[in-house]
PDB file of C-alpha atoms in Angstrom:
ATOM      1  CA  ARG F   6      84.213  84.910  75.361  1.00  0.00           C
ATOM      2  CA  LYS F   7      83.439  88.636  75.062  1.00  0.00           C
ATOM      3  CA  GLU F   8      84.880  90.978  77.674  1.00  0.00           C
ATOM      4  CA  VAL F   9      81.460  92.461  78.364  1.00  0.00           C
ATOM      5  CA  GLU F  10      78.323  90.397  77.855  1.00  0.00           C
ATOM      6  CA  GLN F  11      74.751  91.603  78.121  1.00  0.00           C
ATOM      7  CA  ASP F  12      71.320  90.016  78.019  1.00  0.00           C
ATOM      8  CA  PRO F  13      70.335  89.424  74.429  1.00  0.00           C
ATOM      9  CA  GLY F  14      67.301  91.478  73.462  1.00  0.00           C
ATOM     10  CA  PRO F  15      65.022  92.818  72.469  1.00  0.00           C
ATOM     11  CA  PHE F  16      62.941  93.423  75.578  1.00  0.00           C
ATOM     12  CA  ASN F  17      59.370  94.339  74.672  1.00  0.00           C
ATOM     13  CA  VAL F  18      57.486  95.684  77.685  1.00  0.00           C
ATOM     14  CA  PRO F  19      54.295  97.670  78.316  1.00  0.00           C
ATOM     15  CA  GLU F  20      54.400 101.192  79.691  1.00  0.00           C
ATOM     16  CA  GLY F  21      54.747 101.199  83.462  1.00  0.00           C
ATOM     17  CA  ALA F  22      56.620  97.907  83.604  1.00  0.00           C
ATOM     18  CA  THR F  23      59.798  97.361  85.563  1.00  0.00           C
ATOM     19  CA  VAL F  24      62.634  95.982  83.493  1.00  0.00           C
ATOM     20  CA  ALA F  25      66.074  94.732  84.529  1.00  0.00           C
ATOM     21  CA  PHE F  26      69.181  94.438  82.394  1.00  0.00           C
ATOM     22  CA  ASN F  27      72.125  92.260  83.344  1.00  0.00           C
ATOM     23  CA  CYS F  28      75.749  92.467  82.344  1.00  0.00           C
ATOM     24  CA  THR F  29      78.894  90.501  83.194  1.00  0.00           C
ATOM     25  CA  TYR F  30      82.499  91.517  82.596  1.00  0.00           C
ATOM     26  CA  SER F  31      85.647  89.419  82.477  1.00  0.00           C
ATOM     27  CA  ASN F  32      88.445  91.814  83.479  1.00  0.00           C
ATOM     28  CA  SER F  33      88.764  91.765  87.260  1.00  0.00           C
ATOM     29  CA  ALA F  34      91.051  94.838  87.054  1.00  0.00           C
ATOM     30  CA  SER F  35      88.209  97.025  85.751  1.00  0.00           C
ATOM     31  CA  GLN F  36      87.528  99.982  88.021  1.00  0.00           C
ATOM     32  CA  SER F  37      84.862 102.063  86.304  1.00  0.00           C
ATOM     33  CA  PHE F  38      81.457 100.981  85.143  1.00  0.00           C
ATOM     34  CA  PHE F  39      78.756 102.747  83.204  1.00  0.00           C
ATOM     35  CA  TRP F  40      75.427 102.398  81.516  1.00  0.00           C
ATOM     36  CA  TYR F  41      75.064 104.275  78.246  1.00  0.00           C
ATOM     37  CA  ARG F  42      71.914 104.742  76.231  1.00  0.00           C
ATOM     38  CA  GLN F  43      71.914 104.723  72.446  1.00  0.00           C
ATOM     39  CA  ASP F  44      68.886 105.753  70.426  1.00  0.00           C
ATOM     40  CA  CYS F  45      68.445 104.348  66.937  1.00  0.00           C
ATOM     41  CA  ARG F  46      71.074 105.802  64.560  1.00  0.00           C
ATOM     42  CA  LYS F  47      72.371 108.172  67.237  1.00  0.00           C
ATOM     43  CA  GLU F  48      75.502 108.363  69.356  1.00  0.00           C
ATOM     44  CA  PRO F  49      75.747 106.689  72.787  1.00  0.00           C
ATOM     45  CA  LYS F  50      75.054 108.993  75.716  1.00  0.00           C
ATOM     46  CA  LEU F  51      75.995 108.425  79.320  1.00  0.00           C
ATOM     47  CA  LEU F  52      72.982 107.321  81.364  1.00  0.00           C
ATOM     48  CA  MET F  53      74.758 106.792  84.658  1.00  0.00           C
ATOM     49  CA  SER F  54      77.980 105.681  86.248  1.00  0.00           C
ATOM     50  CA  VAL F  55      77.792 102.619  88.479  1.00  0.00           C
ATOM     51  CA  TYR F  56      79.284 102.769  91.961  1.00  0.00           C
ATOM     52  CA  SER F  57      80.147  99.935  94.304  1.00  0.00           C
ATOM     53  CA  SER F  58      77.420 100.852  96.744  1.00  0.00           C
ATOM     54  CA  GLY F  59      74.800 100.986  94.030  1.00  0.00           C
ATOM     55  CA  ASN F  60      73.220 104.208  92.907  1.00  0.00           C
ATOM     56  CA  GLU F  61      69.876 105.546  91.864  1.00  0.00           C
ATOM     57  CA  ASP F  62      68.828 108.339  89.527  1.00  0.00           C
ATOM     58  CA  GLY F  63      65.084 108.802  89.463  1.00  0.00           C
ATOM     59  CA  ARG F  64      63.542 105.673  87.951  1.00  0.00           C
ATOM     60  CA  PHE F  65      66.935 104.132  87.209  1.00  0.00           C
ATOM     61  CA  THR F  66      68.939 102.025  89.665  1.00  0.00           C
ATOM     62  CA  ALA F  67      72.365 100.569  88.941  1.00  0.00           C
ATOM     63  CA  GLN F  68      74.064  97.861  90.968  1.00  0.00           C
ATOM     64  CA  LEU F  69      77.574  96.481  90.895  1.00  0.00           C
ATOM     65  CA  ASN F  70      78.770  93.161  92.311  1.00  0.00           C
ATOM     66  CA  ARG F  71      82.559  93.080  92.008  1.00  0.00           C
ATOM     67  CA  ALA F  72      82.897  89.562  93.397  1.00  0.00           C
ATOM     68  CA  SER F  73      80.627  88.181  90.685  1.00  0.00           C
ATOM     69  CA  GLN F  74      81.761  90.775  88.088  1.00  0.00           C
ATOM     70  CA  TYR F  75      78.155  91.595  87.452  1.00  0.00           C
ATOM     71  CA  ILE F  76      76.355  94.874  86.764  1.00  0.00           C
ATOM     72  CA  SER F  77      72.644  95.509  86.563  1.00  0.00           C
ATOM     73  CA  LEU F  78      70.299  98.306  85.550  1.00  0.00           C
ATOM     74  CA  LEU F  79      66.731  98.495  86.784  1.00  0.00           C
ATOM     75  CA  ILE F  80      64.197 100.786  85.143  1.00  0.00           C
ATOM     76  CA  ARG F  81      60.969 101.338  87.050  1.00  0.00           C
ATOM     77  CA  ASP F  82      57.707 102.674  85.632  1.00  0.00           C
ATOM     78  CA  SER F  83      59.061 102.500  82.099  1.00  0.00           C
ATOM     79  CA  LYS F  84      58.042 105.223  79.630  1.00  0.00           C
ATOM     80  CA  LEU F  85      57.725 105.158  75.859  1.00  0.00           C
ATOM     81  CA  SER F  86      60.745 107.465  75.766  1.00  0.00           C
ATOM     82  CA  ASP F  87      62.875 104.797  77.466  1.00  0.00           C
ATOM     83  CA  SER F  88      62.871 102.802  74.217  1.00  0.00           C
ATOM     84  CA  ALA F  89      66.515 102.587  73.173  1.00  0.00           C
ATOM     85  CA  THR F  90      69.517 100.275  73.319  1.00  0.00           C
ATOM     86  CA  TYR F  91      71.265 100.143  76.687  1.00  0.00           C
ATOM     87  CA  LEU F  92      75.005  99.596  76.636  1.00  0.00           C
ATOM     88  CA  CYS F  93      76.957  98.155  79.546  1.00  0.00           C
ATOM     89  CA  VAL F  94      80.420  99.725  79.552  1.00  0.00           C
ATOM     90  CA  VAL F  95      83.478  98.829  81.569  1.00  0.00           C
ATOM     91  CA  ASN F  96      86.915 100.394  81.626  1.00  0.00           C
ATOM     92  CA  GLY F  97      89.756  98.193  80.522  1.00  0.00           C
ATOM     93  CA  GLY F  98      91.475  98.054  83.909  1.00  0.00           C
ATOM     94  CA  ASN F  99      95.127  98.703  83.170  1.00  0.00           C
ATOM     95  CA  GLN F 100      94.450  99.541  79.516  1.00  0.00           C
ATOM     96  CA  GLY F 101      94.845 103.264  80.068  1.00  0.00           C
ATOM     97  CA  GLY F 102      91.320 104.575  79.902  1.00  0.00           C
ATOM     98  CA  LYS F 103      89.958 102.460  77.094  1.00  0.00           C
ATOM     99  CA  LEU F 104      86.326 101.511  77.538  1.00  0.00           C
ATOM    100  CA  ILE F 105      84.901  98.155  76.573  1.00  0.00           C
ATOM    101  CA  PHE F 106      81.325  98.275  75.282  1.00  0.00           C
ATOM    102  CA  GLY F 107      78.839  95.457  75.499  1.00  0.00           C
ATOM    103  CA  GLN F 108      76.755  94.636  72.463  1.00  0.00           C
ATOM    104  CA  GLY F 109      73.735  96.371  73.989  1.00  0.00           C
ATOM    105  CA  THR F 110      70.260  95.286  74.964  1.00  0.00           C
ATOM    106  CA  GLU F 111      67.397  96.802  73.031  1.00  0.00           C
ATOM    107  CA  LEU F 112      64.347  97.949  74.969  1.00  0.00           C
ATOM    108  CA  SER F 113      61.022  98.657  73.322  1.00  0.00           C
ATOM    109  CA  VAL F 114      58.303 100.135  75.535  1.00  0.00           C
ATOM    110  CA  LYS F 115      54.814  99.832  74.076  1.00  0.00           C
ATOM    111  CA  PRO F 116      51.666 101.778  75.011  1.00  0.00           C
TER     112      PRO F 116
ATOM    113  CA  GLU L 108      75.656 118.417  76.340  1.00  0.00           C
ATOM    114  CA  ALA L 109      79.180 117.498  75.270  1.00  0.00           C
ATOM    115  CA  ASP L 110      81.009 119.896  72.959  1.00  0.00           C
ATOM    116  CA  ILE L 111      82.261 117.401  70.430  1.00  0.00           C
ATOM    117  CA  TYR L 112      81.556 117.769  66.753  1.00  0.00           C
ATOM    118  CA  GLN L 113      81.841 115.595  63.690  1.00  0.00           C
ATOM    119  CA  THR L 114      81.624 116.493  60.031  1.00  0.00           C
ATOM    120  CA  PRO L 115      80.232 115.514  57.687  1.00  0.00           C
ATOM    121  CA  ARG L 116      77.232 113.879  59.313  1.00  0.00           C
ATOM    122  CA  TYR L 117      76.467 111.881  56.188  1.00  0.00           C
ATOM    123  CA  LEU L 118      78.768 111.055  53.292  1.00  0.00           C
ATOM    124  CA  VAL L 119      78.053 109.032  50.164  1.00  0.00           C
ATOM    125  CA  ILE L 120      81.118 108.556  48.008  1.00  0.00           C
ATOM    126  CA  GLY L 121      82.451 106.371  45.220  1.00  0.00           C
ATOM    127  CA  THR L 122      85.037 103.621  45.543  1.00  0.00           C
ATOM    128  CA  GLY L 123      88.655 104.736  45.436  1.00  0.00           C
ATOM    129  CA  LYS L 124      88.127 108.249  46.763  1.00  0.00           C
ATOM    130  CA  LYS L 125      90.179 109.655  49.618  1.00  0.00           C
ATOM    131  CA  ILE L 126      88.095 110.897  52.503  1.00  0.00           C
ATOM    132  CA  THR L 127      88.733 112.618  55.815  1.00  0.00           C
ATOM    133  CA  LEU L 128      86.245 112.515  58.657  1.00  0.00           C
ATOM    134  CA  GLU L 129      86.596 115.452  61.003  1.00  0.00           C
ATOM    135  CA  CYS L 130      86.262 115.375  64.782  1.00  0.00           C
ATOM    136  CA  SER L 131      86.817 118.287  67.105  1.00  0.00           C
ATOM    137  CA  GLN L 132      86.105 119.017  70.742  1.00  0.00           C
ATOM    138  CA  THR L 133      86.231 122.226  72.726  1.00  0.00           C
ATOM    139  CA  MET L 134      86.540 120.704  76.187  1.00  0.00           C
ATOM    140  CA  GLY L 135      90.346 120.523  76.227  1.00  0.00           C
ATOM    141  CA  HIS L 136      90.194 116.747  76.545  1.00  0.00           C
ATOM    142  CA  ASP L 137      93.473 114.893  76.139  1.00  0.00           C
ATOM    143  CA  LYS L 138      92.080 111.511  75.161  1.00  0.00           C
ATOM    144  CA  MET L 139      90.179 110.985  71.930  1.00  0.00           C
ATOM    145  CA  TYR L 140      88.816 107.869  70.277  1.00  0.00           C
ATOM    146  CA  TRP L 141      87.374 106.640  66.997  1.00  0.00           C
ATOM    147  CA  TYR L 142      84.836 103.827  66.935  1.00  0.00           C
ATOM    148  CA  GLN L 143      83.205 102.004  64.070  1.00  0.00           C
ATOM    149  CA  GLN L 144      79.650 100.713  64.455  1.00  0.00           C
ATOM    150  CA  ASP L 145      77.559  98.790  61.954  1.00  0.00           C
ATOM    151  CA  PRO L 146      73.740  98.928  62.323  1.00  0.00           C
ATOM    152  CA  GLY L 147      72.538  96.894  65.299  1.00  0.00           C
ATOM    153  CA  MET L 148      76.074  95.905  66.202  1.00  0.00           C
ATOM    154  CA  GLU L 149      78.461  96.860  68.974  1.00  0.00           C
ATOM    155  CA  LEU L 150      81.024  99.638  68.904  1.00  0.00           C
ATOM    156  CA  HIS L 151      84.548  98.685  67.907  1.00  0.00           C
ATOM    157  CA  LEU L 152      87.521 100.887  68.835  1.00  0.00           C
ATOM    158  CA  ILE L 153      89.674 101.543  65.763  1.00  0.00           C
ATOM    159  CA  HIS L 154      91.985 104.365  66.903  1.00  0.00           C
ATOM    160  CA  TYR L 155      92.776 106.364  70.015  1.00  0.00           C
ATOM    161  CA  SER L 156      95.043 109.152  71.142  1.00  0.00           C
ATOM    162  CA  TYR L 157      96.214 110.222  74.594  1.00  0.00           C
ATOM    163  CA  GLY L 158      97.434 113.621  73.467  1.00  0.00           C
ATOM    164  CA  VAL L 159      99.145 115.618  70.763  1.00  0.00           C
ATOM    165  CA  ASN L 160     101.382 113.465  68.545  1.00  0.00           C
ATOM    166  CA  SER L 161     100.085 110.292  70.219  1.00  0.00           C
ATOM    167  CA  THR L 162      98.053 107.801  68.158  1.00  0.00           C
ATOM    168  CA  GLU L 163      97.427 104.107  68.644  1.00  0.00           C
ATOM    169  CA  LYS L 164      95.494 101.434  66.806  1.00  0.00           C
ATOM    170  CA  GLY L 165      92.444 100.067  68.517  1.00  0.00           C
ATOM    171  CA  ASP L 166      91.072  96.591  68.929  1.00  0.00           C
ATOM    172  CA  LEU L 167      89.553  96.346  65.461  1.00  0.00           C
ATOM    173  CA  SER L 168      91.924  96.444  62.525  1.00  0.00           C
ATOM    174  CA  SER L 169      91.161  99.338  60.222  1.00  0.00           C
ATOM    175  CA  GLU L 170      92.641 100.622  56.968  1.00  0.00           C
ATOM    176  CA  SER L 171      92.069 104.171  58.169  1.00  0.00           C
ATOM    177  CA  THR L 172      94.718 106.430  59.678  1.00  0.00           C
ATOM    178  CA  VAL L 173      94.495 109.252  62.207  1.00  0.00           C
ATOM    179  CA  SER L 174      96.548 112.238  63.271  1.00  0.00           C
ATOM    180  CA  ARG L 175      96.612 114.414  66.383  1.00  0.00           C
ATOM    181  CA  ILE L 176      98.433 117.655  65.681  1.00  0.00           C
ATOM    182  CA  ARG L 177      96.213 119.763  67.923  1.00  0.00           C
ATOM    183  CA  THR L 178      94.514 118.791  71.167  1.00  0.00           C
ATOM    184  CA  GLU L 179      91.057 119.636  69.912  1.00  0.00           C
ATOM    185  CA  HIS L 180      91.248 117.932  66.525  1.00  0.00           C
ATOM    186  CA  PHE L 181      91.417 114.200  65.666  1.00  0.00           C
ATOM    187  CA  PRO L 182      90.712 113.565  61.974  1.00  0.00           C
ATOM    188  CA  LEU L 183      90.374 110.097  60.451  1.00  0.00           C
ATOM    189  CA  THR L 184      91.460 109.461  56.861  1.00  0.00           C
ATOM    190  CA  LEU L 185      90.713 106.693  54.388  1.00  0.00           C
ATOM    191  CA  GLU L 186      93.138 106.864  51.460  1.00  0.00           C
ATOM    192  CA  SER L 187      90.976 104.763  49.158  1.00  0.00           C
ATOM    193  CA  ALA L 188      87.405 104.152  50.206  1.00  0.00           C
ATOM    194  CA  ARG L 189      85.800 100.769  49.537  1.00  0.00           C
ATOM    195  CA  PRO L 190      82.240  99.463  50.027  1.00  0.00           C
ATOM    196  CA  SER L 191      83.489  97.462  53.041  1.00  0.00           C
ATOM    197  CA  HIS L 192      84.178 100.813  54.764  1.00  0.00           C
ATOM    198  CA  THR L 193      80.450 101.591  54.793  1.00  0.00           C
ATOM    199  CA  SER L 194      79.579 102.087  58.458  1.00  0.00           C
ATOM    200  CA  GLN L 195      78.957 104.679  61.149  1.00  0.00           C
ATOM    201  CA  TYR L 196      82.091 106.301  62.586  1.00  0.00           C
ATOM    202  CA  LEU L 197      81.821 107.750  66.085  1.00  0.00           C
ATOM    203  CA  CYS L 198      84.364 110.032  67.719  1.00  0.00           C
ATOM    204  CA  ALA L 199      84.623 110.371  71.501  1.00  0.00           C
ATOM    205  CA  SER L 200      86.752 112.204  74.022  1.00  0.00           C
ATOM    206  CA  THR L 201      87.491 112.161  77.711  1.00  0.00           C
ATOM    207  CA  GLY L 202      89.434 114.374  80.082  1.00  0.00           C
ATOM    208  CA  TRP L 203      92.596 113.343  81.913  1.00  0.00           C
ATOM    209  CA  GLY L 204      91.814 111.345  85.035  1.00  0.00           C
ATOM    210  CA  GLU L 205      88.284 110.617  83.872  1.00  0.00           C
ATOM    211  CA  ASP L 206      86.765 107.539  82.286  1.00  0.00           C
ATOM    212  CA  THR L 207      83.476 108.875  80.983  1.00  0.00           C
ATOM    213  CA  GLN L 208      83.580 109.219  77.207  1.00  0.00           C
ATOM    214  CA  TYR L 209      81.522 111.846  75.415  1.00  0.00           C
ATOM    215  CA  PHE L 210      80.501 111.064  71.877  1.00  0.00           C
ATOM    216  CA  GLY L 211      80.065 113.179  68.807  1.00  0.00           C
ATOM    217  CA  PRO L 212      76.968 112.705  66.628  1.00  0.00           C
ATOM    218  CA  GLY L 213      78.777 110.355  64.244  1.00  0.00           C
ATOM    219  CA  THR L 214      79.441 110.256  60.515  1.00  0.00           C
ATOM    220  CA  ARG L 215      77.400 107.809  58.501  1.00  0.00           C
ATOM    221  CA  LEU L 216      79.591 106.762  55.556  1.00  0.00           C
ATOM    222  CA  THR L 217      78.335 104.940  52.492  1.00  0.00           C
ATOM    223  CA  VAL L 218      80.828 103.866  49.835  1.00  0.00           C
ATOM    224  CA  LEU L 219      79.276 102.868  46.540  1.00  0.00           C
TER     225      LEU L 219
END
């Protein structure tokens, strides 16, 4: 079993749709959680950190459920420019700052 | 924008050549990482460093080696490149006490 597992993609959605990505992690000692965005053939870039209380940044909302070891990302009113691969990332708990990356879920927003 | 740089951005080279991929950051970050990523696949950690003179192997076995003589510089070397080394190599760094990793633009390596 992978340490971080994400919904298999791709997600093909029309502009304006709401889309939700799910992620589960196996290391209960993990303390930090992130969503990164990676455009085709580019480097990953931090989209947002995920806090226990849930957090929102414009059209993006991230939720964390520690009991279920589950993380989600909701994108509202999706834009063409949201097309990318979204990576769920978890720190390795007591592994000294190493991050564990999920395999990513590809999103394609169509006009 | 993160101040982390990688050179070259693209490299096409013949089998058996020695290559060094450069990574440098100007943020004074202690921790630096090298990842390997094939197209459409996940990132795999191949090396990391927690400071000068500290290097460790990552989760994915790699024939490459790294060095960390200066805080800002973390080069990766392949003594004898092979076609199986063809991949994208991404360098990242993070400051002490942080978890967020900032990535360089990557080096896309093709070994013929």
